GROMACS .gro file of C-alpha atoms in nm:
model
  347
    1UNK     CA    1   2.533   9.192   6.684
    2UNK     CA    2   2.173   9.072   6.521
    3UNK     CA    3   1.862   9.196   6.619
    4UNK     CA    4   1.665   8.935   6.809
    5UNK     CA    5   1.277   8.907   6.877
    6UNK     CA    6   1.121   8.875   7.155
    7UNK     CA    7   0.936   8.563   7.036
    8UNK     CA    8   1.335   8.426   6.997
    9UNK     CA    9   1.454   8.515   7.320
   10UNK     CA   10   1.155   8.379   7.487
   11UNK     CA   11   1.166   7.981   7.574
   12UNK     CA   12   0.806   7.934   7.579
   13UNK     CA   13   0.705   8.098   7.297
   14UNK     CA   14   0.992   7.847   7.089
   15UNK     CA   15   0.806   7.554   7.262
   16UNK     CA   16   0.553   7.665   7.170
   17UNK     CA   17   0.608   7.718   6.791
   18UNK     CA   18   0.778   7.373   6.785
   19UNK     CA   19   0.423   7.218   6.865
   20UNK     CA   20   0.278   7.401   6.637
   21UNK     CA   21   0.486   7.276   6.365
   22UNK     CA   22   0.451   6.913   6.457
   23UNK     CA   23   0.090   6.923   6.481
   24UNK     CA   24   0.033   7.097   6.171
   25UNK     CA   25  -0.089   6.860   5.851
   26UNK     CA   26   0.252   6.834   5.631
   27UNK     CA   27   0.248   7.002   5.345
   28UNK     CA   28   0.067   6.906   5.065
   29UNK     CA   29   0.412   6.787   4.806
   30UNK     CA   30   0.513   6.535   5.117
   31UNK     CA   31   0.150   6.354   5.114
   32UNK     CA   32   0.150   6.281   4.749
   33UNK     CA   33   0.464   6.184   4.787
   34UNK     CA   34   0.382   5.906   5.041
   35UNK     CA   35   0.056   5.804   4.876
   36UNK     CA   36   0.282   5.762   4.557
   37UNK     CA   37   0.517   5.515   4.772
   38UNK     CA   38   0.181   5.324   4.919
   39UNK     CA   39   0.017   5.298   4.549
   40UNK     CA   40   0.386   5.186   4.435
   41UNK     CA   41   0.441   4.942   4.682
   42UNK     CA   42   0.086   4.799   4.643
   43UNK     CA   43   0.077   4.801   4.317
   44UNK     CA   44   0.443   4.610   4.359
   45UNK     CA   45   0.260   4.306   4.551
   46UNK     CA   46  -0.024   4.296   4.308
   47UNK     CA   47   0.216   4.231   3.977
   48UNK     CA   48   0.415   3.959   4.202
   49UNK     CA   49   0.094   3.765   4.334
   50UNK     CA   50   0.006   3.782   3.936
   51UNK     CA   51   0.335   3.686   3.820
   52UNK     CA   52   0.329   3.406   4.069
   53UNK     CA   53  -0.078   3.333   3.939
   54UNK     CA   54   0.087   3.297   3.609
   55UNK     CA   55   0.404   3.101   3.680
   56UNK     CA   56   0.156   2.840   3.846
   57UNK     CA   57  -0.066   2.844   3.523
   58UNK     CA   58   0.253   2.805   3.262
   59UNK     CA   59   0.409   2.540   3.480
   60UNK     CA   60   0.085   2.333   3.509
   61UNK     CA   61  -0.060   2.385   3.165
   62UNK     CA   62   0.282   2.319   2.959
   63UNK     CA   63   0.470   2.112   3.221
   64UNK     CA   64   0.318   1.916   3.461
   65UNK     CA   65  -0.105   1.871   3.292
   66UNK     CA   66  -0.046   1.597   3.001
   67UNK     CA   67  -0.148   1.786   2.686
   68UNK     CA   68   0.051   1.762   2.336
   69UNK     CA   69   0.009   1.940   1.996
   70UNK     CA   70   0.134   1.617   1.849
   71UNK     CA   71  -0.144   1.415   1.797
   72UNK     CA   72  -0.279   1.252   1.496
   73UNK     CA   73  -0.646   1.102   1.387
   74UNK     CA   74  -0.631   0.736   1.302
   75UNK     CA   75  -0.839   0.484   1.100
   76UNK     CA   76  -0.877   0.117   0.993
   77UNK     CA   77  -0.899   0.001   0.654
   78UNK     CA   78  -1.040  -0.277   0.476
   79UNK     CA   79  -0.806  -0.375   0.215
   80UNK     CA   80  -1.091  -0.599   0.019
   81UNK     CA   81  -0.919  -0.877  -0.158
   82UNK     CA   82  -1.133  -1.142  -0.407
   83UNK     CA   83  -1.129  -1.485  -0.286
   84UNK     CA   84  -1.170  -1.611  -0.654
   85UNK     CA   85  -0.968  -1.509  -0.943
   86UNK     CA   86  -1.116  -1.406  -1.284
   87UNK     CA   87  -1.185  -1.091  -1.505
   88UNK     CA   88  -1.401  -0.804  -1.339
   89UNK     CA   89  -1.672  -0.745  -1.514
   90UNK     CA   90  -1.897  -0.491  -1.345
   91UNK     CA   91  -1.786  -0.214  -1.116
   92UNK     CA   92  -2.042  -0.076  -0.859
   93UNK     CA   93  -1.887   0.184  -0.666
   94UNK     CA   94  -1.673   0.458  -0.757
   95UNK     CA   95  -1.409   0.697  -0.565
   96UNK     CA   96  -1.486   0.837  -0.250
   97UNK     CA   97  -1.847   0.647  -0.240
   98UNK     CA   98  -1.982   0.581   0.099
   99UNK     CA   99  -2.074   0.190   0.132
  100UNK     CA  100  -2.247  -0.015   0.388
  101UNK     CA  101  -2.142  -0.380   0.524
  102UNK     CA  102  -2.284  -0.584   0.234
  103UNK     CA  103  -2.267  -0.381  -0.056
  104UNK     CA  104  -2.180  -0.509  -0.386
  105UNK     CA  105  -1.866  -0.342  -0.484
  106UNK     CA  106  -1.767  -0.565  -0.822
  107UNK     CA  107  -1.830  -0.830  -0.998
  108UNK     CA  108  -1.558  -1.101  -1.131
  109UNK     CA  109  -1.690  -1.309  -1.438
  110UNK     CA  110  -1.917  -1.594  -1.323
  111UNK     CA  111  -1.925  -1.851  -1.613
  112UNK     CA  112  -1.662  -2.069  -1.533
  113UNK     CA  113  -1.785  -2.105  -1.190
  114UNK     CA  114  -2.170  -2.136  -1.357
  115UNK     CA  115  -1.986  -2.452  -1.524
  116UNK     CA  116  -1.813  -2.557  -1.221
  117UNK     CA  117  -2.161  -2.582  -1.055
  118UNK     CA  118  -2.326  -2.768  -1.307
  119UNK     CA  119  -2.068  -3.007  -1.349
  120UNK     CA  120  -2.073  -3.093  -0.957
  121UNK     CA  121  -2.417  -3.095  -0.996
  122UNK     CA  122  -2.446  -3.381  -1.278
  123UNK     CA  123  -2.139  -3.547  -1.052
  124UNK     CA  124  -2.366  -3.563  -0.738
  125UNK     CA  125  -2.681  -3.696  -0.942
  126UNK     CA  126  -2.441  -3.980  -1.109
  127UNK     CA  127  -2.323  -4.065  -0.772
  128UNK     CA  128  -2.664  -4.127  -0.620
  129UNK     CA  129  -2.727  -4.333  -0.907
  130UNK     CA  130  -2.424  -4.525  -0.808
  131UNK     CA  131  -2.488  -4.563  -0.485
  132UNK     CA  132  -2.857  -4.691  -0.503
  133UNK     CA  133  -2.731  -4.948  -0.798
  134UNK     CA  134  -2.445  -5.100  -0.542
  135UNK     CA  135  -2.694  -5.084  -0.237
  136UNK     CA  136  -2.977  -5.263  -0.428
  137UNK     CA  137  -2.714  -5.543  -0.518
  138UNK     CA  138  -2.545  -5.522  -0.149
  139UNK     CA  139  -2.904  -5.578  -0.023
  140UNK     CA  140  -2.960  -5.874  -0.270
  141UNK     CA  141  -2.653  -6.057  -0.201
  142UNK     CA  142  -2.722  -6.040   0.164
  143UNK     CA  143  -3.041  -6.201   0.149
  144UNK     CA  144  -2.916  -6.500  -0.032
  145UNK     CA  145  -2.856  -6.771   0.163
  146UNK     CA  146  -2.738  -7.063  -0.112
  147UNK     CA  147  -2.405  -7.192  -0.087
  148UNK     CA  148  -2.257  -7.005  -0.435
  149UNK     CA  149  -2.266  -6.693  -0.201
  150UNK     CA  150  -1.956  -6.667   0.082
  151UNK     CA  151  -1.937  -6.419   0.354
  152UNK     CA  152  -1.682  -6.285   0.190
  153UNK     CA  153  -1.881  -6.191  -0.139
  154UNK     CA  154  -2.138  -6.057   0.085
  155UNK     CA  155  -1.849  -5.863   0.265
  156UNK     CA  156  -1.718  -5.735  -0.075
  157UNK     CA  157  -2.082  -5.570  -0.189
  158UNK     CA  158  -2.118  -5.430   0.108
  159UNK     CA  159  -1.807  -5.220   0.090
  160UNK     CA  160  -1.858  -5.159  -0.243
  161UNK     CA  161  -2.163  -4.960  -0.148
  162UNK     CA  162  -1.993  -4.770   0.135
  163UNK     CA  163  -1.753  -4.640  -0.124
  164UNK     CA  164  -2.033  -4.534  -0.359
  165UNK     CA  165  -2.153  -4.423  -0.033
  166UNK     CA  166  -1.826  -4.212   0.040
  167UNK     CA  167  -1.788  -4.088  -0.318
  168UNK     CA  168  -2.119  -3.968  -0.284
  169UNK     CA  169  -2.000  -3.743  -0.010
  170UNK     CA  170  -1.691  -3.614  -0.225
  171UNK     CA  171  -1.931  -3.504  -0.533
  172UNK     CA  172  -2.193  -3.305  -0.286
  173UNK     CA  173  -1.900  -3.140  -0.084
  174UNK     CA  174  -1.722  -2.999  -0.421
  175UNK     CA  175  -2.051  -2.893  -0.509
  176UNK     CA  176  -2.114  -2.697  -0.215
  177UNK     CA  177  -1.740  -2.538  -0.274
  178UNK     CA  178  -1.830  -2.478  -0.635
  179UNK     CA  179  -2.143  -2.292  -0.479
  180UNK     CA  180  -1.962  -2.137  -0.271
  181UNK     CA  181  -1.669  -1.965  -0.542
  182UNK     CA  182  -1.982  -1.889  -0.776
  183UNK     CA  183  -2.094  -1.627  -0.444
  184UNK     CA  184  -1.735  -1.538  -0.427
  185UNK     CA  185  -1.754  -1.383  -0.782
  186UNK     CA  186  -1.972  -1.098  -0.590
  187UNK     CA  187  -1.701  -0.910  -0.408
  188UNK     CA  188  -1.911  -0.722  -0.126
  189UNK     CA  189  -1.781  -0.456   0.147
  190UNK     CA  190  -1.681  -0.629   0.490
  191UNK     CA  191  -1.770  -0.247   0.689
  192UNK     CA  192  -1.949   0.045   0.657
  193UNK     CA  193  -1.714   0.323   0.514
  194UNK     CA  194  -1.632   0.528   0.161
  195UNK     CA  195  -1.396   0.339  -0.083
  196UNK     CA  196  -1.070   0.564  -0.106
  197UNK     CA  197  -0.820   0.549  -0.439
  198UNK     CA  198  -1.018   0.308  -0.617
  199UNK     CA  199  -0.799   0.247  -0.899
  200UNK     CA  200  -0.939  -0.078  -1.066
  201UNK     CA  201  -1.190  -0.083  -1.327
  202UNK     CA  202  -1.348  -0.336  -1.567
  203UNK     CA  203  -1.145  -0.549  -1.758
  204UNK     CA  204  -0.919  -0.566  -1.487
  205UNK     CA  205  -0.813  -0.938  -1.361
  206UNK     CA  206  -0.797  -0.996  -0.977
  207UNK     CA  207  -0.606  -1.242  -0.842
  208UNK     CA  208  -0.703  -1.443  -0.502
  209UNK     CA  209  -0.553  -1.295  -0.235
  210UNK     CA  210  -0.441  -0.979  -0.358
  211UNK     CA  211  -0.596  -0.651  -0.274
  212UNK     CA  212  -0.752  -0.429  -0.537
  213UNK     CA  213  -0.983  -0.230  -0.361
  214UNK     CA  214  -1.016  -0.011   0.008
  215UNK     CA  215  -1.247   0.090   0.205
  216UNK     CA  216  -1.200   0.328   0.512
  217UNK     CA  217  -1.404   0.205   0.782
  218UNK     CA  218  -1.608   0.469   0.952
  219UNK     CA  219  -1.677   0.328   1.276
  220UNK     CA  220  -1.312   0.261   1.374
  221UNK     CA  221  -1.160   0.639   1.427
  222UNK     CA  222  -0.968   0.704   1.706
  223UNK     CA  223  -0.687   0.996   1.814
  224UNK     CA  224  -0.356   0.912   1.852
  225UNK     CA  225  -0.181   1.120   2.111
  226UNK     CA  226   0.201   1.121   2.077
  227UNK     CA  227   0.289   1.236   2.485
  228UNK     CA  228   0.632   1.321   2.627
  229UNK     CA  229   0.730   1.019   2.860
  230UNK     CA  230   0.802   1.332   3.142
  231UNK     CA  231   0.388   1.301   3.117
  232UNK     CA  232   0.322   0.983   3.161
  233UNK     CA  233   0.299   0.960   3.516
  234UNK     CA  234  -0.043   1.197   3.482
  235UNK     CA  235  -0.195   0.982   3.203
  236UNK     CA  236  -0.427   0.683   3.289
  237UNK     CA  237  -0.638   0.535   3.106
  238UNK     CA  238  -1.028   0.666   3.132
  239UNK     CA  239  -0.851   1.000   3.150
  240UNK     CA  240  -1.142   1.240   2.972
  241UNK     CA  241  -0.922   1.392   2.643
  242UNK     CA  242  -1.066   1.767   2.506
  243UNK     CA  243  -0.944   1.698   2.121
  244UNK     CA  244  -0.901   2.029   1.893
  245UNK     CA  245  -0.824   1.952   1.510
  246UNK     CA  246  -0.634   2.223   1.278
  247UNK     CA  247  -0.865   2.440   1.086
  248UNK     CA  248  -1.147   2.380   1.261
  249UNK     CA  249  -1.307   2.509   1.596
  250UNK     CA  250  -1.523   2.266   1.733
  251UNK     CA  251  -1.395   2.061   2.048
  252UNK     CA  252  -1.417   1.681   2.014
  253UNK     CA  253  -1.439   1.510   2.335
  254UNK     CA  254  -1.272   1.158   2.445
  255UNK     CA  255  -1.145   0.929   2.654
  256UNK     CA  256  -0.797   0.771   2.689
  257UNK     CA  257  -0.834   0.371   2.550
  258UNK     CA  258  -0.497   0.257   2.606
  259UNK     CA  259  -0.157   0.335   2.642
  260UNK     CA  260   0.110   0.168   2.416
  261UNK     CA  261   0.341  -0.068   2.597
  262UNK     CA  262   0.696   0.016   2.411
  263UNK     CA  263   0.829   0.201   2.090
  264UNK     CA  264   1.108   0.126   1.869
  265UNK     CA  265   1.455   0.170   1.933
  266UNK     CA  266   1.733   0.303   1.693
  267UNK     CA  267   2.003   0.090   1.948
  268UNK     CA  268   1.812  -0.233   1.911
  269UNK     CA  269   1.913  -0.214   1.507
  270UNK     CA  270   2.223  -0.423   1.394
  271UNK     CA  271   2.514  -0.307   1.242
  272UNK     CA  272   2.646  -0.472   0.929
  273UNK     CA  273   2.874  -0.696   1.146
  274UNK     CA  274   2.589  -0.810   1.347
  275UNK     CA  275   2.691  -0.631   1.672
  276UNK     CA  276   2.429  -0.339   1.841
  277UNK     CA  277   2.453  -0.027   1.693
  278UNK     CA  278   2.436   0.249   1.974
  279UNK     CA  279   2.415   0.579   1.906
  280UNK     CA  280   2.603   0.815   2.102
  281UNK     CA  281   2.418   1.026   2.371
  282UNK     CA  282   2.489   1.355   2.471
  283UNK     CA  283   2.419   1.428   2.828
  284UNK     CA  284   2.339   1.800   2.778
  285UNK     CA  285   2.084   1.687   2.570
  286UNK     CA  286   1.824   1.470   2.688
  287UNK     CA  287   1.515   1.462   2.466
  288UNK     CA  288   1.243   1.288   2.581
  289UNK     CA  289   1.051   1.029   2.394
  290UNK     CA  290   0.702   0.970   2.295
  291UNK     CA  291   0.452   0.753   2.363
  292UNK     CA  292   0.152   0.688   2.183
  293UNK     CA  293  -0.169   0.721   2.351
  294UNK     CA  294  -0.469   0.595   2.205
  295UNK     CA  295  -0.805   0.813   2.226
  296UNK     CA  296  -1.164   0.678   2.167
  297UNK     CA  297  -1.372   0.980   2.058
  298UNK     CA  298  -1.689   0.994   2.242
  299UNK     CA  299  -1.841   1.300   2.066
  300UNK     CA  300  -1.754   1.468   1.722
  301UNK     CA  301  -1.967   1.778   1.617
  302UNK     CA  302  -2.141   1.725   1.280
  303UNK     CA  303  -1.953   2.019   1.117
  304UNK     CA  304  -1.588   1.847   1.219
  305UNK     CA  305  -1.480   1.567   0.956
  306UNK     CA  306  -1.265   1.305   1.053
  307UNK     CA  307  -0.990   1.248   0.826
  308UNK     CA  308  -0.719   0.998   0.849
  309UNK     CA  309  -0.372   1.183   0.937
  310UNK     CA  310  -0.549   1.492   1.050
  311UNK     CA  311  -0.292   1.710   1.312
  312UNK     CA  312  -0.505   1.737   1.640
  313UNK     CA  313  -0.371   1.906   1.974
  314UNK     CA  314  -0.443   1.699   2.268
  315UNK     CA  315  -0.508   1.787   2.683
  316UNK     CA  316  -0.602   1.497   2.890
  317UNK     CA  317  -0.807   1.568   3.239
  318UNK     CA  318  -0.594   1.329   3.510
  319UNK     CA  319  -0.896   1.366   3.742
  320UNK     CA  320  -0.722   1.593   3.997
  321UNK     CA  321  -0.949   1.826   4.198
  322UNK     CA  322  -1.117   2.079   3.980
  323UNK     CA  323  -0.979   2.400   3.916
  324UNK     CA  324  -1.134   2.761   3.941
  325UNK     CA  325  -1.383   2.825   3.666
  326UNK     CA  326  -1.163   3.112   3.620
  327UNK     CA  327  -0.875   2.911   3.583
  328UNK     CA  328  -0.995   2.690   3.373
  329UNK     CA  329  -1.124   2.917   3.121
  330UNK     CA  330  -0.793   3.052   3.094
  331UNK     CA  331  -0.642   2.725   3.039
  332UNK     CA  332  -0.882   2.668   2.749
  333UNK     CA  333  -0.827   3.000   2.592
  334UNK     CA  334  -0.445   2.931   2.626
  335UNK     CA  335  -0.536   2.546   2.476
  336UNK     CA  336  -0.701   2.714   2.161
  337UNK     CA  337  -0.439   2.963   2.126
  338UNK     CA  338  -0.183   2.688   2.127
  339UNK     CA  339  -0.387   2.488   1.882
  340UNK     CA  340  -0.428   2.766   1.599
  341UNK     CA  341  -0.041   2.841   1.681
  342UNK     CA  342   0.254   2.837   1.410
  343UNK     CA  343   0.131   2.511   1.240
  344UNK     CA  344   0.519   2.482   1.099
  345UNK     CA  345   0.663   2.444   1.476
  346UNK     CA  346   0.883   2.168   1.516
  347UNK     CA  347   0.689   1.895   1.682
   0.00000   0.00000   0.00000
């Protein structure tokens, strides 16, 4: 039979001891252990509320906010066509030369229109001779009052000078138009803007009506934002635009101009037989369209060129309430990284 102590056989003391023990700290192992569990379990909540942070970003930068990386820069240009035809005999600008409204680009050869001039001119001064001959003899034939003269002779000279009168008329109105062609001989620039593949040169003939030289019109670029039509509903126009162009840094700043009222259709096209030629859809696959948005650029940094065709990536501000600055200095960071992305992504 074991031994027993007297601290075992007594009651109290057991009590006692089991007090003890439940009062003591725990040991050190079963603290950490629990202060691993709190840190785990906090540290837990912190990666969801960030997760969740960054869910909210990802779904409002790429899906809901209207922004697209397929946007374009646009320009007008003057296709300059001579209103006169004849051989060009002076060239004044050359490729790539910046030009105001005005300028002189080329001349077309002027003497046949110098003799076109003078010729109208002597027909004018024979015609005022004309006329003052047939009105002296209308004014003499009225003031006879013998019986050789009728009304009807009197009637007679007196038309005859309103036809010298109207012929006149004819001679000084081709003169003015024979004026007129001898300016046209001066082709000039209609807008301010650089000539781009100027491929004429003297010697040349130009032909009325047919373009032989361009000019890209500086004042006229704009941004052409191609948008999902899942975006539309968040694009108005006056929406502020925060423009970033491919190779280059700088932010341009705009504001939406307009928003285009329909694109073209491959199901509106007519088959050979004349009937509608629909393409077949596939349910499972439902891309969505794009609609062109135009941009009016309110502010370009001098170190950012404009050129026509230029890839820019595009985020429109729908005038919601503001964001956190935090916020939205992560949304631009994200905005640049997207912009200086793989440049050979499928668009």
């Amino acid at each position: 039979m074991p031994a027993t102590t007297a601290d075992e056989d007594d009651p109290k003391s057991a009590s006692q001891a089991e007090i003890q023990r439940r009062t003591d700290p725990p040991p050190l192992t079963a603290r950490r252990s629990r202060t691993a569990k709190v840190f785990r379990l906090a540290a837990t909540g912190v990666i969801l509320v960030l997760a969740f942070v960054a869910a909210a970003f990802v779904w409002e930068f790429y899906v809901a906010a209207p922004w697209t990386r397929d946007g374009s820069v646009r320009v007008q240009v003057a296709n300059i066509a001579p209103q006169v035809s004849g051989q060009i005999v002076a060239l004044h600008v050359q490729d790539n030369q910046r030009v105001r409204k005005g300028d002189l680009l080329y001349v077309i050869d002027p003497i046949d229109f110098e003799v076109a001039v003078t010729s109208a001119d002597a027909e004018v001064k024979n015609r005022e001779a004309d006329l003052q001959v047939k009105n002296a003899q209308s004014a003499r034939r009225q003031a006879l009052t013998t019986v050789s003269t009728s009304v009807e002779e009197k009637q007679q000279f007196a038309g005859t000078a309103k036809i010298a009168e109207a012929s006149l008329e004819s001679a000084q109105a081709q003169l003015r138009q024979a004026k007129v062609n001898l300016e046209r001989t001066q082709v000039k620039s209609t807008v301010n803007g650089r000539v781009t593949n100027l491929l004429m040169r003297v010697g040349d003939y130009a032909r009325t009506g047919t373009s032989n030289i361009s000019v890209v019109d500086t004042d006229s670029f704009w941004i052409d934002g191609y948008f999902e039509e899942t975006k539309m509903a968040n694009i108005h126009v006056g929406d502020t635009a925060d423009i970033k162009l491919m190779g280059y840094g700088p932010h341009l700043a705009g504001t939406v101009e307009s928003i285009t009222l329909g694109i073209s259709t491959a199901n509106a096209a007519a088959s050979t037989q004349g009937l509608p030629d629909v393409n077949p859809v596939y349910t499972w696959v439902r891309l969505a369209q794009r609609v062109p948005v135009r941009i009016r650029i309110e502010h370009k940094p001098d170190d950012v060129p404009l050129v026509a065709g230029m890839t820019a990536t595009v985020v429109l501000g729908t005038g919601r309430a503001p964001l956190p600055l935090w916020f939205t200095g992560l949304r631009q960071r994200l905005f640049a990284f997207s912009a200086s992305g793989d440049q050979n992504e499928p668009r």
